[in-house]
């Protein structure tokens, strides 16, 4: 049955509005997300878009675009659905050398309880990134450590969004985060920090280990959770974002 797959994609779009995907007929999807096709066009696109930001920015930006949608779908399959998506059926949609959306060939979600779905998703992400990373490194100066940390950023950002949507308490989110990092072999590559939001409630924010280098773009500044900022400054910026949300 593909009803569950449609429901998962709808939930994903609701929880992460930038995650826009569609279900297609089996055999009609493009190459899987970890294929080497069209990587050169993606690299050229981001190297040319912001040359002032440098080659390492383009490398990180491109890698993040390649892995964030599979990571979010794997996390949402574990925590927002009754089955895990088969990432081998996932293809990224690219337009003019950029990633924009995804397609999933129709299939039944893979069964299992929440912990089993987590490990299934982590296994698929590890297998896919192991295929994809060498091909991307042949084009872009991306170190394996930065690639792992970017994947950890994506997974724990997705987990935070999923847990917020279901109103899970902070201690449960932290526990699931530890399980994801362990399953991915990424313990210590990412975490959350606990702070009080503007209303005084306990909240979590990403404790990232790699800078995305967005601030190197002309006219840009550091993200609110930039690891190069002191924690008190990150909290100040998070409070400012809450005030306008």
XYZ file of C-alpha atoms in Angstrom:
245
model
C 0.000 0.000 0.000
C 1.318 3.462 -0.887
C -1.186 5.361 1.251
C 1.310 5.328 4.112
C 4.010 6.700 1.800
C 1.777 9.572 0.707
C 0.978 10.274 4.372
C 4.671 10.340 5.243
C 5.470 12.811 2.463
C 2.555 14.996 3.531
C 3.756 14.960 7.153
C 7.293 15.764 6.005
C 6.113 18.795 4.033
C 4.053 19.984 6.988
C 6.846 19.671 9.551
C 9.617 20.882 7.212
C 7.942 23.181 4.624
C 11.000 23.174 2.357
C 10.807 19.391 1.981
C 8.681 19.102 -1.154
C 8.415 15.621 -2.652
C 6.148 13.514 -4.798
C 5.345 9.843 -5.276
C 5.971 8.502 -8.795
C 5.338 5.206 -10.509
C 7.966 2.481 -9.981
C 10.625 2.671 -12.655
C 9.902 6.300 -13.548
C 12.171 7.949 -10.981
C 15.641 9.173 -11.890
C 18.848 7.693 -10.457
C 18.923 7.217 -6.665
C 20.003 10.121 -4.477
C 23.505 8.729 -3.973
C 24.265 8.364 -7.699
C 27.173 10.281 -9.218
C 25.103 11.814 -12.005
C 24.807 15.596 -12.229
C 27.263 16.285 -9.404
C 29.506 18.347 -11.662
C 26.623 20.684 -12.555
C 25.763 21.114 -8.874
C 29.359 21.942 -8.036
C 29.635 24.467 -10.867
C 26.379 26.091 -9.784
C 27.525 26.822 -6.238
C 31.120 27.627 -7.091
C 29.834 30.280 -9.515
C 26.985 31.564 -7.328
C 29.192 32.932 -4.528
C 32.844 32.937 -5.604
C 33.649 35.348 -2.783
C 32.710 32.641 -0.247
C 35.414 30.286 -1.474
C 35.727 26.682 -2.559
C 35.064 25.214 0.886
C 31.727 27.024 1.100
C 30.653 25.559 -2.256
C 31.778 22.104 -1.120
C 29.767 22.270 2.108
C 26.738 23.855 0.481
C 26.563 21.263 -2.264
C 27.023 18.356 0.141
C 24.299 19.680 2.426
C 21.901 19.899 -0.513
C 22.693 16.307 -1.466
C 22.106 14.778 1.963
C 19.520 16.859 3.816
C 16.404 15.463 2.118
C 17.378 11.780 2.555
C 18.308 12.540 6.173
C 15.003 14.267 6.945
C 12.970 11.503 5.291
C 14.821 8.804 7.229
C 14.213 10.639 10.516
C 10.567 11.302 9.730
C 10.115 7.676 8.673
C 11.410 6.645 12.088
C 9.401 9.088 14.202
C 6.390 10.350 12.241
C 5.223 7.208 10.423
C 4.480 3.539 10.993
C 7.170 2.423 8.540
C 10.530 3.497 7.139
C 10.978 4.739 3.593
C 13.207 2.776 1.217
C 15.835 5.369 0.336
C 16.955 3.335 -2.679
C 13.705 4.528 -4.265
C 14.454 8.189 -3.537
C 15.815 10.468 -6.258
C 16.757 14.132 -5.978
C 15.299 16.558 -8.468
C 17.820 18.951 -9.955
C 17.138 22.034 -12.028
C 19.797 24.227 -13.625
C 22.465 22.522 -11.542
C 20.644 22.952 -8.238
C 18.737 20.531 -5.999
C 15.037 21.294 -5.650
C 12.670 18.657 -4.306
C 12.653 14.886 -4.625
C 10.683 11.949 -5.977
C 10.015 8.568 -4.375
C 8.964 5.536 -6.401
C 5.776 4.045 -4.961
C 6.382 1.241 -2.464
C 5.205 -0.085 0.871
C 7.033 1.395 3.854
C 9.378 -0.960 5.675
C 7.844 -2.212 8.960
C 9.349 -2.074 12.433
C 8.996 -0.327 15.765
C 10.441 3.143 16.281
C 13.916 1.935 17.274
C 14.042 -0.518 14.368
C 12.985 2.175 11.937
C 15.739 4.428 13.324
C 18.410 1.794 12.737
C 17.033 1.018 9.279
C 17.159 4.701 8.347
C 20.674 5.122 9.745
C 21.903 2.055 7.858
C 20.524 3.417 4.591
C 22.051 6.855 5.150
C 25.459 5.350 5.897
C 25.340 3.178 2.787
C 24.239 6.052 0.551
C 26.751 8.600 1.812
C 29.565 6.027 1.534
C 28.790 5.830 -2.198
C 28.225 9.542 -2.690
C 31.074 11.140 -0.750
C 34.031 9.946 -2.869
C 32.321 11.204 -6.019
C 31.694 14.613 -4.429
C 35.251 14.791 -3.054
C 36.559 14.272 -6.588
C 34.988 17.644 -7.423
C 35.022 19.629 -4.185
C 37.477 20.089 -1.270
C 35.314 18.440 1.397
C 36.965 16.555 4.247
C 35.320 13.366 5.487
C 34.963 14.831 8.993
C 33.078 17.873 7.669
C 30.852 15.590 5.593
C 30.021 13.428 8.633
C 29.287 16.469 10.757
C 27.039 17.959 8.093
C 25.064 14.705 7.998
C 24.796 14.816 11.798
C 23.546 18.412 11.571
C 20.826 17.356 9.143
C 19.723 14.313 11.154
C 19.471 16.122 14.474
C 17.794 19.170 12.929
C 15.189 16.811 11.463
C 14.787 15.040 14.804
C 14.276 18.346 16.589
C 11.586 19.329 14.081
C 9.860 15.940 14.403
C 9.892 15.996 18.190
C 8.624 19.572 18.330
C 5.749 18.647 16.018
C 4.692 15.803 18.334
C 5.474 17.820 21.495
C 7.930 15.340 22.889
C 9.745 16.543 26.011
C 13.368 17.594 25.779
C 14.718 14.521 27.561
C 13.128 12.215 24.967
C 14.555 14.253 22.103
C 17.998 14.079 23.690
C 17.698 10.313 24.114
C 16.628 9.760 20.508
C 19.426 12.044 19.371
C 21.963 9.874 21.164
C 20.497 6.795 19.471
C 20.745 8.372 16.022
C 24.355 9.426 16.548
C 25.282 5.978 17.841
C 23.572 4.243 14.908
C 25.416 6.499 12.457
C 28.764 6.121 14.207
C 28.712 9.890 14.782
C 28.777 10.122 18.572
C 30.445 13.399 19.513
C 29.963 14.868 16.031
C 26.870 16.809 17.056
C 24.551 17.342 20.011
C 21.964 19.746 21.391
C 22.338 22.377 24.046
C 19.588 23.128 26.559
C 18.495 26.707 27.131
C 15.468 28.697 28.273
C 13.394 30.200 25.490
C 12.025 33.724 25.632
C 9.022 32.472 27.618
C 11.257 30.703 30.141
C 10.487 27.164 28.980
C 13.150 24.494 28.515
C 14.191 24.338 24.860
C 16.813 22.669 22.701
C 18.985 24.043 19.932
C 21.623 22.394 17.752
C 25.155 22.257 19.161
C 26.752 22.096 15.731
C 30.335 21.005 15.161
C 30.882 22.399 11.667
C 30.358 25.898 10.313
C 28.413 26.106 7.048
C 30.483 29.177 6.044
C 27.325 31.033 4.985
C 28.751 34.186 6.576
C 31.383 34.329 3.834
C 28.735 35.243 1.285
C 28.547 38.911 0.437
C 26.109 40.670 2.780
C 25.519 37.562 4.935
C 26.098 37.021 8.640
C 26.550 34.056 10.938
C 23.615 31.703 11.559
C 21.925 31.817 14.970
C 23.405 28.408 15.831
C 26.851 28.998 14.317
C 29.436 26.976 16.265
C 31.822 29.922 16.041
C 29.534 32.032 18.234
C 29.610 31.926 22.027
C 26.594 30.111 23.447
C 25.154 33.233 25.083
C 25.175 34.957 21.672
C 23.450 31.972 20.065
C 20.742 32.124 22.750
C 20.322 35.869 22.185
C 19.833 35.309 18.459
C 17.435 32.410 19.055
C 15.337 34.675 21.313
C 15.294 37.318 18.552
C 14.075 34.715 16.051
C 11.360 33.558 18.462
C 10.125 37.130 18.790
C 9.417 37.408 15.055
C 8.204 33.840 14.459
